[in-house]
Amino acid sequence: MSAVKSRRPLSYMLTDIINKDLTVIFCGINPGLKSASDGHHFSGRSNRFWKVLHQAGFTPYEIQPVNDTTILDFGYGLTTAVERATARADELSREEFDNSIEAFKTKMTHFQPKYIAFLGKPAFMAFSGEKQISWGHQPKDFCGAKVWVLPNPSGLNRGFTLNDLVVYYRQLFCAIEINN
Protein backbone atom coordinates (compact mmCIF):
# COMPACT_ATOMS: atom_id res chain seq x y z
CA MET A 1 0.00 0.00 0.00
CA SER A 2 1.17 3.53 -0.57
CA ALA A 3 0.41 6.70 1.31
CA VAL A 4 -1.82 9.29 -0.26
CA LYS A 5 0.17 12.52 -0.38
CA SER A 6 -1.47 15.52 1.24
CA ARG A 7 0.55 18.66 0.62
CA ARG A 8 0.84 21.06 3.52
CA PRO A 9 1.01 24.81 2.81
CA LEU A 10 3.99 25.24 5.16
CA SER A 11 7.73 25.42 4.95
CA TYR A 12 7.77 22.09 6.79
CA MET A 13 5.73 19.23 5.37
CA LEU A 14 4.24 16.25 7.11
CA THR A 15 2.36 13.98 4.76
CA ASP A 16 -0.75 12.15 5.90
CA ILE A 17 -0.34 8.40 5.77
CA ILE A 18 -3.83 7.39 4.84
CA ASN A 19 -5.93 5.13 2.66
CA LYS A 20 -9.62 4.36 2.41
CA ASP A 21 -11.32 2.01 4.85
CA LEU A 22 -8.52 1.74 7.38
CA THR A 23 -9.24 0.18 10.75
CA VAL A 24 -7.83 3.17 12.68
CA ILE A 25 -6.58 6.60 11.79
CA PHE A 26 -4.41 7.89 14.60
CA CYS A 27 -4.82 11.66 14.76
CA GLY A 28 -2.11 13.68 16.42
CA ILE A 29 -2.90 17.20 17.55
CA ASN A 30 -0.36 18.75 15.15
CA PRO A 31 3.14 17.96 13.88
CA GLY A 32 6.10 18.56 16.11
CA LEU A 33 8.88 20.62 14.60
CA LYS A 34 11.21 17.61 14.26
CA SER A 35 8.56 15.45 12.63
CA ALA A 36 7.66 18.22 10.19
CA SER A 37 11.31 18.86 9.39
CA ASP A 38 12.08 15.12 8.97
CA GLY A 39 8.85 14.43 7.12
CA HIS A 40 8.13 11.45 9.39
CA HIS A 41 5.39 11.13 11.99
CA PHE A 42 6.39 10.90 15.66
CA SER A 43 10.11 11.20 14.91
CA GLY A 44 10.98 13.24 17.99
CA ARG A 45 13.46 11.35 20.15
CA SER A 46 11.23 11.48 23.23
CA ASN A 47 7.98 10.60 21.44
CA ARG A 48 6.69 7.22 22.57
CA PHE A 49 4.07 6.58 19.85
CA TRP A 50 5.84 3.79 17.95
CA LYS A 51 6.93 2.00 21.12
CA VAL A 52 3.40 2.23 22.59
CA LEU A 53 1.77 1.06 19.36
CA HIS A 54 3.94 -2.04 19.36
CA GLN A 55 3.61 -2.79 23.07
CA ALA A 56 -0.18 -2.36 22.92
CA GLY A 57 -0.41 -5.03 20.20
CA PHE A 58 -1.07 -2.98 17.07
CA THR A 59 2.18 -3.96 15.36
CA PRO A 60 4.35 -7.09 15.68
CA TYR A 61 7.49 -4.94 15.94
CA GLU A 62 8.36 -1.33 16.72
CA ILE A 63 8.19 0.71 13.52
CA GLN A 64 10.97 3.24 13.14
CA PRO A 65 9.80 6.76 12.23
CA VAL A 66 11.66 6.65 8.90
CA ASN A 67 9.42 3.69 8.00
CA ASP A 68 6.21 5.35 9.15
CA THR A 69 4.35 4.52 5.92
CA THR A 70 4.54 0.81 6.79
CA ILE A 71 1.78 1.44 9.32
CA LEU A 72 -0.59 1.08 6.35
CA ASP A 73 0.41 -2.60 6.12
CA PHE A 74 -1.38 -3.16 9.42
CA GLY A 75 -4.55 -1.28 8.45
CA TYR A 76 -3.75 1.95 10.29
CA GLY A 77 -3.09 5.51 9.17
CA LEU A 78 -1.75 8.79 10.50
CA THR A 79 -2.93 12.37 10.26
CA THR A 80 -3.03 15.52 12.36
CA ALA A 81 -5.92 17.72 13.43
CA VAL A 82 -4.03 20.96 12.74
CA GLU A 83 -1.36 21.14 10.05
CA ARG A 84 0.91 23.83 11.55
CA ALA A 85 4.02 22.45 13.17
CA THR A 86 4.92 23.73 16.63
CA ALA A 87 7.34 22.84 19.40
CA ARG A 88 4.38 22.30 21.76
CA ALA A 89 0.72 21.62 21.01
CA ASP A 90 -0.36 24.30 23.48
CA GLU A 91 1.05 26.89 21.06
CA LEU A 92 -2.00 26.36 18.81
CA SER A 93 -4.87 28.82 19.00
CA ARG A 94 -8.55 28.01 19.22
CA GLU A 95 -8.92 29.59 15.77
CA GLU A 96 -6.45 27.10 14.29
CA PHE A 97 -8.66 24.23 15.48
CA ASP A 98 -11.76 26.04 14.22
CA ASN A 99 -10.13 26.61 10.83
CA SER A 100 -9.12 22.93 10.58
CA ILE A 101 -12.39 21.20 11.39
CA GLU A 102 -14.04 21.27 7.94
CA ALA A 103 -10.96 19.96 6.13
CA PHE A 104 -10.61 17.24 8.75
CA LYS A 105 -14.27 16.23 8.44
CA THR A 106 -13.96 16.13 4.65
CA LYS A 107 -10.87 13.93 4.93
CA MET A 108 -12.51 11.51 7.39
CA THR A 109 -15.70 11.31 5.34
CA HIS A 110 -13.68 10.57 2.21
CA PHE A 111 -11.36 7.95 3.74
CA GLN A 112 -13.99 6.34 6.02
CA PRO A 113 -11.88 4.79 8.79
CA LYS A 114 -13.67 2.48 11.21
CA TYR A 115 -12.06 4.26 14.18
CA ILE A 116 -10.49 7.66 14.74
CA ALA A 117 -8.07 7.73 17.66
CA PHE A 118 -7.43 11.30 18.77
CA LEU A 119 -4.08 11.46 20.55
CA GLY A 120 -4.84 13.95 23.30
CA LYS A 121 -8.06 15.71 24.25
CA PRO A 122 -7.64 19.19 22.67
CA ALA A 123 -8.47 18.29 19.06
CA PHE A 124 -11.51 16.18 19.83
CA MET A 125 -12.82 18.75 22.31
CA ALA A 126 -12.48 21.47 19.67
CA PHE A 127 -13.94 19.36 16.86
CA SER A 128 -16.85 17.93 18.88
CA GLY A 129 -17.73 21.02 20.90
CA GLU A 130 -17.70 18.90 24.07
CA LYS A 131 -16.46 20.69 27.17
CA GLN A 132 -15.60 17.55 29.13
CA ILE A 133 -14.49 14.24 27.71
CA SER A 134 -12.98 11.17 29.26
CA TRP A 135 -10.19 8.96 27.98
CA GLY A 136 -11.18 6.01 25.86
CA HIS A 137 -14.26 5.30 23.78
CA GLN A 138 -16.56 8.27 23.13
CA PRO A 139 -20.35 7.88 23.03
CA LYS A 140 -20.82 9.64 19.68
CA ASP A 141 -19.35 8.71 16.32
CA PHE A 142 -17.51 11.33 14.26
CA CYS A 143 -17.90 11.32 10.47
CA GLY A 144 -19.21 7.77 10.69
CA ALA A 145 -16.24 6.45 12.69
CA LYS A 146 -16.09 5.25 16.28
CA VAL A 147 -14.01 7.64 18.35
CA TRP A 148 -11.40 6.97 20.98
CA VAL A 149 -9.41 9.60 22.82
CA LEU A 150 -6.01 8.39 23.92
CA PRO A 151 -3.29 10.17 25.88
CA ASN A 152 -0.78 12.00 23.74
CA PRO A 153 2.46 9.96 23.46
CA SER A 154 4.66 13.06 23.36
CA GLY A 155 7.61 13.01 25.71
CA LEU A 156 6.33 16.38 26.96
CA ASN A 157 3.25 14.60 28.33
CA ARG A 158 4.73 13.65 31.67
CA GLY A 159 1.33 12.83 33.18
CA PHE A 160 1.43 9.36 31.61
CA THR A 161 4.15 6.78 31.98
CA LEU A 162 4.97 4.44 29.12
CA ASN A 163 3.00 1.72 30.91
CA ASP A 164 -0.02 4.04 31.34
CA LEU A 165 0.01 4.79 27.62
CA VAL A 166 0.23 1.10 26.72
CA VAL A 167 -2.78 0.33 28.94
CA TYR A 168 -4.95 2.99 27.24
CA TYR A 169 -3.86 2.05 23.71
CA ARG A 170 -4.34 -1.66 24.44
CA GLN A 171 -7.97 -0.94 25.41
CA LEU A 172 -8.56 0.36 21.88
CA PHE A 173 -6.71 -2.60 20.37
CA CYS A 174 -8.83 -5.06 22.39
CA ALA A 175 -12.07 -3.27 21.44
CA ILE A 176 -11.12 -3.56 17.77
CA GLU A 177 -10.27 -7.25 18.15
CA ILE A 178 -13.62 -7.94 19.83
CA ASN A 179 -15.57 -6.10 17.12
CA ASN A 180 -13.79 -7.79 14.19
PDB file of C-alpha atoms in Angstrom:
ATOM      1  CA  MET A   1       0.000   0.000   0.000  1.00  0.00           C
ATOM      2  CA  SER A   2       1.172   3.528  -0.572  1.00  0.00           C
ATOM      3  CA  ALA A   3       0.413   6.697   1.312  1.00  0.00           C
ATOM      4  CA  VAL A   4      -1.817   9.295  -0.256  1.00  0.00           C
ATOM      5  CA  LYS A   5       0.166  12.519  -0.377  1.00  0.00           C
ATOM      6  CA  SER A   6      -1.473  15.520   1.240  1.00  0.00           C
ATOM      7  CA  ARG A   7       0.547  18.662   0.617  1.00  0.00           C
ATOM      8  CA  ARG A   8       0.843  21.065   3.521  1.00  0.00           C
ATOM      9  CA  PRO A   9       1.014  24.808   2.810  1.00  0.00           C
ATOM     10  CA  LEU A  10       3.992  25.238   5.160  1.00  0.00           C
ATOM     11  CA  SER A  11       7.730  25.423   4.945  1.00  0.00           C
ATOM     12  CA  TYR A  12       7.767  22.090   6.789  1.00  0.00           C
ATOM     13  CA  MET A  13       5.734  19.233   5.366  1.00  0.00           C
ATOM     14  CA  LEU A  14       4.243  16.251   7.109  1.00  0.00           C
ATOM     15  CA  THR A  15       2.364  13.979   4.756  1.00  0.00           C
ATOM     16  CA  ASP A  16      -0.752  12.155   5.895  1.00  0.00           C
ATOM     17  CA  ILE A  17      -0.336   8.402   5.768  1.00  0.00           C
ATOM     18  CA  ILE A  18      -3.826   7.392   4.840  1.00  0.00           C
ATOM     19  CA  ASN A  19      -5.927   5.126   2.657  1.00  0.00           C
ATOM     20  CA  LYS A  20      -9.620   4.358   2.406  1.00  0.00           C
ATOM     21  CA  ASP A  21     -11.322   2.011   4.848  1.00  0.00           C
ATOM     22  CA  LEU A  22      -8.520   1.739   7.384  1.00  0.00           C
ATOM     23  CA  THR A  23      -9.245   0.180  10.748  1.00  0.00           C
ATOM     24  CA  VAL A  24      -7.835   3.166  12.680  1.00  0.00           C
ATOM     25  CA  ILE A  25      -6.577   6.598  11.794  1.00  0.00           C
ATOM     26  CA  PHE A  26      -4.413   7.894  14.605  1.00  0.00           C
ATOM     27  CA  CYS A  27      -4.820  11.660  14.755  1.00  0.00           C
ATOM     28  CA  GLY A  28      -2.109  13.683  16.417  1.00  0.00           C
ATOM     29  CA  ILE A  29      -2.905  17.203  17.549  1.00  0.00           C
ATOM     30  CA  ASN A  30      -0.356  18.745  15.150  1.00  0.00           C
ATOM     31  CA  PRO A  31       3.138  17.956  13.877  1.00  0.00           C
ATOM     32  CA  GLY A  32       6.099  18.561  16.113  1.00  0.00           C
ATOM     33  CA  LEU A  33       8.884  20.619  14.600  1.00  0.00           C
ATOM     34  CA  LYS A  34      11.214  17.613  14.264  1.00  0.00           C
ATOM     35  CA  SER A  35       8.556  15.455  12.626  1.00  0.00           C
ATOM     36  CA  ALA A  36       7.657  18.216  10.191  1.00  0.00           C
ATOM     37  CA  SER A  37      11.311  18.856   9.395  1.00  0.00           C
ATOM     38  CA  ASP A  38      12.084  15.124   8.967  1.00  0.00           C
ATOM     39  CA  GLY A  39       8.852  14.428   7.118  1.00  0.00           C
ATOM     40  CA  HIS A  40       8.132  11.450   9.390  1.00  0.00           C
ATOM     41  CA  HIS A  41       5.395  11.125  11.994  1.00  0.00           C
ATOM     42  CA  PHE A  42       6.386  10.896  15.659  1.00  0.00           C
ATOM     43  CA  SER A  43      10.114  11.197  14.913  1.00  0.00           C
ATOM     44  CA  GLY A  44      10.976  13.238  17.994  1.00  0.00           C
ATOM     45  CA  ARG A  45      13.461  11.354  20.151  1.00  0.00           C
ATOM     46  CA  SER A  46      11.229  11.478  23.234  1.00  0.00           C
ATOM     47  CA  ASN A  47       7.984  10.601  21.438  1.00  0.00           C
ATOM     48  CA  ARG A  48       6.688   7.219  22.572  1.00  0.00           C
ATOM     49  CA  PHE A  49       4.071   6.578  19.853  1.00  0.00           C
ATOM     50  CA  TRP A  50       5.840   3.786  17.951  1.00  0.00           C
ATOM     51  CA  LYS A  51       6.929   1.997  21.124  1.00  0.00           C
ATOM     52  CA  VAL A  52       3.405   2.230  22.593  1.00  0.00           C
ATOM     53  CA  LEU A  53       1.772   1.064  19.359  1.00  0.00           C
ATOM     54  CA  HIS A  54       3.937  -2.043  19.359  1.00  0.00           C
ATOM     55  CA  GLN A  55       3.612  -2.791  23.073  1.00  0.00           C
ATOM     56  CA  ALA A  56      -0.180  -2.364  22.917  1.00  0.00           C
ATOM     57  CA  GLY A  57      -0.413  -5.032  20.200  1.00  0.00           C
ATOM     58  CA  PHE A  58      -1.072  -2.981  17.074  1.00  0.00           C
ATOM     59  CA  THR A  59       2.179  -3.956  15.363  1.00  0.00           C
ATOM     60  CA  PRO A  60       4.350  -7.090  15.681  1.00  0.00           C
ATOM     61  CA  TYR A  61       7.490  -4.938  15.943  1.00  0.00           C
ATOM     62  CA  GLU A  62       8.357  -1.334  16.722  1.00  0.00           C
ATOM     63  CA  ILE A  63       8.187   0.708  13.522  1.00  0.00           C
ATOM     64  CA  GLN A  64      10.972   3.243  13.138  1.00  0.00           C
ATOM     65  CA  PRO A  65       9.796   6.762  12.232  1.00  0.00           C
ATOM     66  CA  VAL A  66      11.655   6.653   8.895  1.00  0.00           C
ATOM     67  CA  ASN A  67       9.424   3.692   8.002  1.00  0.00           C
ATOM     68  CA  ASP A  68       6.208   5.345   9.151  1.00  0.00           C
ATOM     69  CA  THR A  69       4.351   4.518   5.919  1.00  0.00           C
ATOM     70  CA  THR A  70       4.542   0.810   6.790  1.00  0.00           C
ATOM     71  CA  ILE A  71       1.784   1.445   9.321  1.00  0.00           C
ATOM     72  CA  LEU A  72      -0.586   1.080   6.345  1.00  0.00           C
ATOM     73  CA  ASP A  73       0.415  -2.597   6.121  1.00  0.00           C
ATOM     74  CA  PHE A  74      -1.383  -3.158   9.424  1.00  0.00           C
ATOM     75  CA  GLY A  75      -4.554  -1.277   8.454  1.00  0.00           C
ATOM     76  CA  TYR A  76      -3.752   1.949  10.292  1.00  0.00           C
ATOM     77  CA  GLY A  77      -3.094   5.508   9.170  1.00  0.00           C
ATOM     78  CA  LEU A  78      -1.749   8.793  10.500  1.00  0.00           C
ATOM     79  CA  THR A  79      -2.930  12.374  10.263  1.00  0.00           C
ATOM     80  CA  THR A  80      -3.035  15.518  12.360  1.00  0.00           C
ATOM     81  CA  ALA A  81      -5.921  17.719  13.425  1.00  0.00           C
ATOM     82  CA  VAL A  82      -4.034  20.958  12.735  1.00  0.00           C
ATOM     83  CA  GLU A  83      -1.356  21.143  10.047  1.00  0.00           C
ATOM     84  CA  ARG A  84       0.906  23.826  11.554  1.00  0.00           C
ATOM     85  CA  ALA A  85       4.020  22.447  13.173  1.00  0.00           C
ATOM     86  CA  THR A  86       4.916  23.732  16.628  1.00  0.00           C
ATOM     87  CA  ALA A  87       7.341  22.839  19.398  1.00  0.00           C
ATOM     88  CA  ARG A  88       4.381  22.301  21.760  1.00  0.00           C
ATOM     89  CA  ALA A  89       0.721  21.616  21.006  1.00  0.00           C
ATOM     90  CA  ASP A  90      -0.361  24.301  23.485  1.00  0.00           C
ATOM     91  CA  GLU A  91       1.053  26.895  21.059  1.00  0.00           C
ATOM     92  CA  LEU A  92      -1.998  26.356  18.813  1.00  0.00           C
ATOM     93  CA  SER A  93      -4.867  28.823  19.000  1.00  0.00           C
ATOM     94  CA  ARG A  94      -8.551  28.007  19.224  1.00  0.00           C
ATOM     95  CA  GLU A  95      -8.915  29.593  15.770  1.00  0.00           C
ATOM     96  CA  GLU A  96      -6.455  27.100  14.287  1.00  0.00           C
ATOM     97  CA  PHE A  97      -8.656  24.228  15.481  1.00  0.00           C
ATOM     98  CA  ASP A  98     -11.759  26.040  14.218  1.00  0.00           C
ATOM     99  CA  ASN A  99     -10.128  26.606  10.830  1.00  0.00           C
ATOM    100  CA  SER A 100      -9.124  22.934  10.576  1.00  0.00           C
ATOM    101  CA  ILE A 101     -12.389  21.198  11.385  1.00  0.00           C
ATOM    102  CA  GLU A 102     -14.041  21.274   7.938  1.00  0.00           C
ATOM    103  CA  ALA A 103     -10.963  19.964   6.127  1.00  0.00           C
ATOM    104  CA  PHE A 104     -10.607  17.242   8.754  1.00  0.00           C
ATOM    105  CA  LYS A 105     -14.268  16.231   8.440  1.00  0.00           C
ATOM    106  CA  THR A 106     -13.960  16.126   4.650  1.00  0.00           C
ATOM    107  CA  LYS A 107     -10.870  13.926   4.927  1.00  0.00           C
ATOM    108  CA  MET A 108     -12.508  11.508   7.391  1.00  0.00           C
ATOM    109  CA  THR A 109     -15.704  11.315   5.344  1.00  0.00           C
ATOM    110  CA  HIS A 110     -13.685  10.565   2.207  1.00  0.00           C
ATOM    111  CA  PHE A 111     -11.355   7.953   3.745  1.00  0.00           C
ATOM    112  CA  GLN A 112     -13.987   6.338   6.023  1.00  0.00           C
ATOM    113  CA  PRO A 113     -11.884   4.792   8.794  1.00  0.00           C
ATOM    114  CA  LYS A 114     -13.673   2.475  11.215  1.00  0.00           C
ATOM    115  CA  TYR A 115     -12.055   4.258  14.177  1.00  0.00           C
ATOM    116  CA  ILE A 116     -10.489   7.657  14.735  1.00  0.00           C
ATOM    117  CA  ALA A 117      -8.074   7.731  17.664  1.00  0.00           C
ATOM    118  CA  PHE A 118      -7.429  11.301  18.772  1.00  0.00           C
ATOM    119  CA  LEU A 119      -4.077  11.461  20.553  1.00  0.00           C
ATOM    120  CA  GLY A 120      -4.840  13.952  23.298  1.00  0.00           C
ATOM    121  CA  LYS A 121      -8.060  15.707  24.255  1.00  0.00           C
ATOM    122  CA  PRO A 122      -7.641  19.189  22.669  1.00  0.00           C
ATOM    123  CA  ALA A 123      -8.469  18.292  19.057  1.00  0.00           C
ATOM    124  CA  PHE A 124     -11.513  16.178  19.826  1.00  0.00           C
ATOM    125  CA  MET A 125     -12.819  18.747  22.306  1.00  0.00           C
ATOM    126  CA  ALA A 126     -12.478  21.474  19.671  1.00  0.00           C
ATOM    127  CA  PHE A 127     -13.944  19.360  16.862  1.00  0.00           C
ATOM    128  CA  SER A 128     -16.852  17.930  18.876  1.00  0.00           C
ATOM    129  CA  GLY A 129     -17.730  21.019  20.903  1.00  0.00           C
ATOM    130  CA  GLU A 130     -17.705  18.900  24.069  1.00  0.00           C
ATOM    131  CA  LYS A 131     -16.460  20.692  27.170  1.00  0.00           C
ATOM    132  CA  GLN A 132     -15.599  17.550  29.127  1.00  0.00           C
ATOM    133  CA  ILE A 133     -14.488  14.241  27.710  1.00  0.00           C
ATOM    134  CA  SER A 134     -12.980  11.168  29.257  1.00  0.00           C
ATOM    135  CA  TRP A 135     -10.193   8.958  27.984  1.00  0.00           C
ATOM    136  CA  GLY A 136     -11.176   6.013  25.862  1.00  0.00           C
ATOM    137  CA  HIS A 137     -14.264   5.304  23.776  1.00  0.00           C
ATOM    138  CA  GLN A 138     -16.564   8.266  23.131  1.00  0.00           C
ATOM    139  CA  PRO A 139     -20.348   7.881  23.029  1.00  0.00           C
ATOM    140  CA  LYS A 140     -20.822   9.639  19.683  1.00  0.00           C
ATOM    141  CA  ASP A 141     -19.353   8.711  16.316  1.00  0.00           C
ATOM    142  CA  PHE A 142     -17.507  11.331  14.265  1.00  0.00           C
ATOM    143  CA  CYS A 143     -17.903  11.318  10.471  1.00  0.00           C
ATOM    144  CA  GLY A 144     -19.212   7.766  10.686  1.00  0.00           C
ATOM    145  CA  ALA A 145     -16.244   6.446  12.692  1.00  0.00           C
ATOM    146  CA  LYS A 146     -16.094   5.248  16.275  1.00  0.00           C
ATOM    147  CA  VAL A 147     -14.008   7.639  18.348  1.00  0.00           C
ATOM    148  CA  TRP A 148     -11.397   6.966  20.980  1.00  0.00           C
ATOM    149  CA  VAL A 149      -9.413   9.602  22.816  1.00  0.00           C
ATOM    150  CA  LEU A 150      -6.010   8.385  23.923  1.00  0.00           C
ATOM    151  CA  PRO A 151      -3.293  10.168  25.883  1.00  0.00           C
ATOM    152  CA  ASN A 152      -0.775  11.997  23.741  1.00  0.00           C
ATOM    153  CA  PRO A 153       2.461   9.963  23.462  1.00  0.00           C
ATOM    154  CA  SER A 154       4.661  13.061  23.358  1.00  0.00           C
ATOM    155  CA  GLY A 155       7.615  13.010  25.711  1.00  0.00           C
ATOM    156  CA  LEU A 156       6.330  16.381  26.959  1.00  0.00           C
ATOM    157  CA  ASN A 157       3.245  14.602  28.326  1.00  0.00           C
ATOM    158  CA  ARG A 158       4.727  13.655  31.675  1.00  0.00           C
ATOM    159  CA  GLY A 159       1.326  12.831  33.182  1.00  0.00           C
ATOM    160  CA  PHE A 160       1.426   9.365  31.609  1.00  0.00           C
ATOM    161  CA  THR A 161       4.151   6.776  31.977  1.00  0.00           C
ATOM    162  CA  LEU A 162       4.971   4.438  29.121  1.00  0.00           C
ATOM    163  CA  ASN A 163       2.999   1.724  30.910  1.00  0.00           C
ATOM    164  CA  ASP A 164      -0.019   4.038  31.339  1.00  0.00           C
ATOM    165  CA  LEU A 165       0.011   4.788  27.621  1.00  0.00           C
ATOM    166  CA  VAL A 166       0.233   1.104  26.722  1.00  0.00           C
ATOM    167  CA  VAL A 167      -2.778   0.334  28.942  1.00  0.00           C
ATOM    168  CA  TYR A 168      -4.952   2.990  27.236  1.00  0.00           C
ATOM    169  CA  TYR A 169      -3.863   2.049  23.710  1.00  0.00           C
ATOM    170  CA  ARG A 170      -4.340  -1.659  24.444  1.00  0.00           C
ATOM    171  CA  GLN A 171      -7.965  -0.936  25.414  1.00  0.00           C
ATOM    172  CA  LEU A 172      -8.556   0.355  21.880  1.00  0.00           C
ATOM    173  CA  PHE A 173      -6.709  -2.603  20.375  1.00  0.00           C
ATOM    174  CA  CYS A 174      -8.826  -5.060  22.390  1.00  0.00           C
ATOM    175  CA  ALA A 175     -12.068  -3.274  21.441  1.00  0.00           C
ATOM    176  CA  ILE A 176     -11.121  -3.558  17.765  1.00  0.00           C
ATOM    177  CA  GLU A 177     -10.265  -7.249  18.148  1.00  0.00           C
ATOM    178  CA  ILE A 178     -13.619  -7.943  19.833  1.00  0.00           C
ATOM    179  CA  ASN A 179     -15.567  -6.101  17.121  1.00  0.00           C
ATOM    180  CA  ASN A 180     -13.794  -7.794  14.194  1.00  0.00           C
TER     181      ASN A 180
END
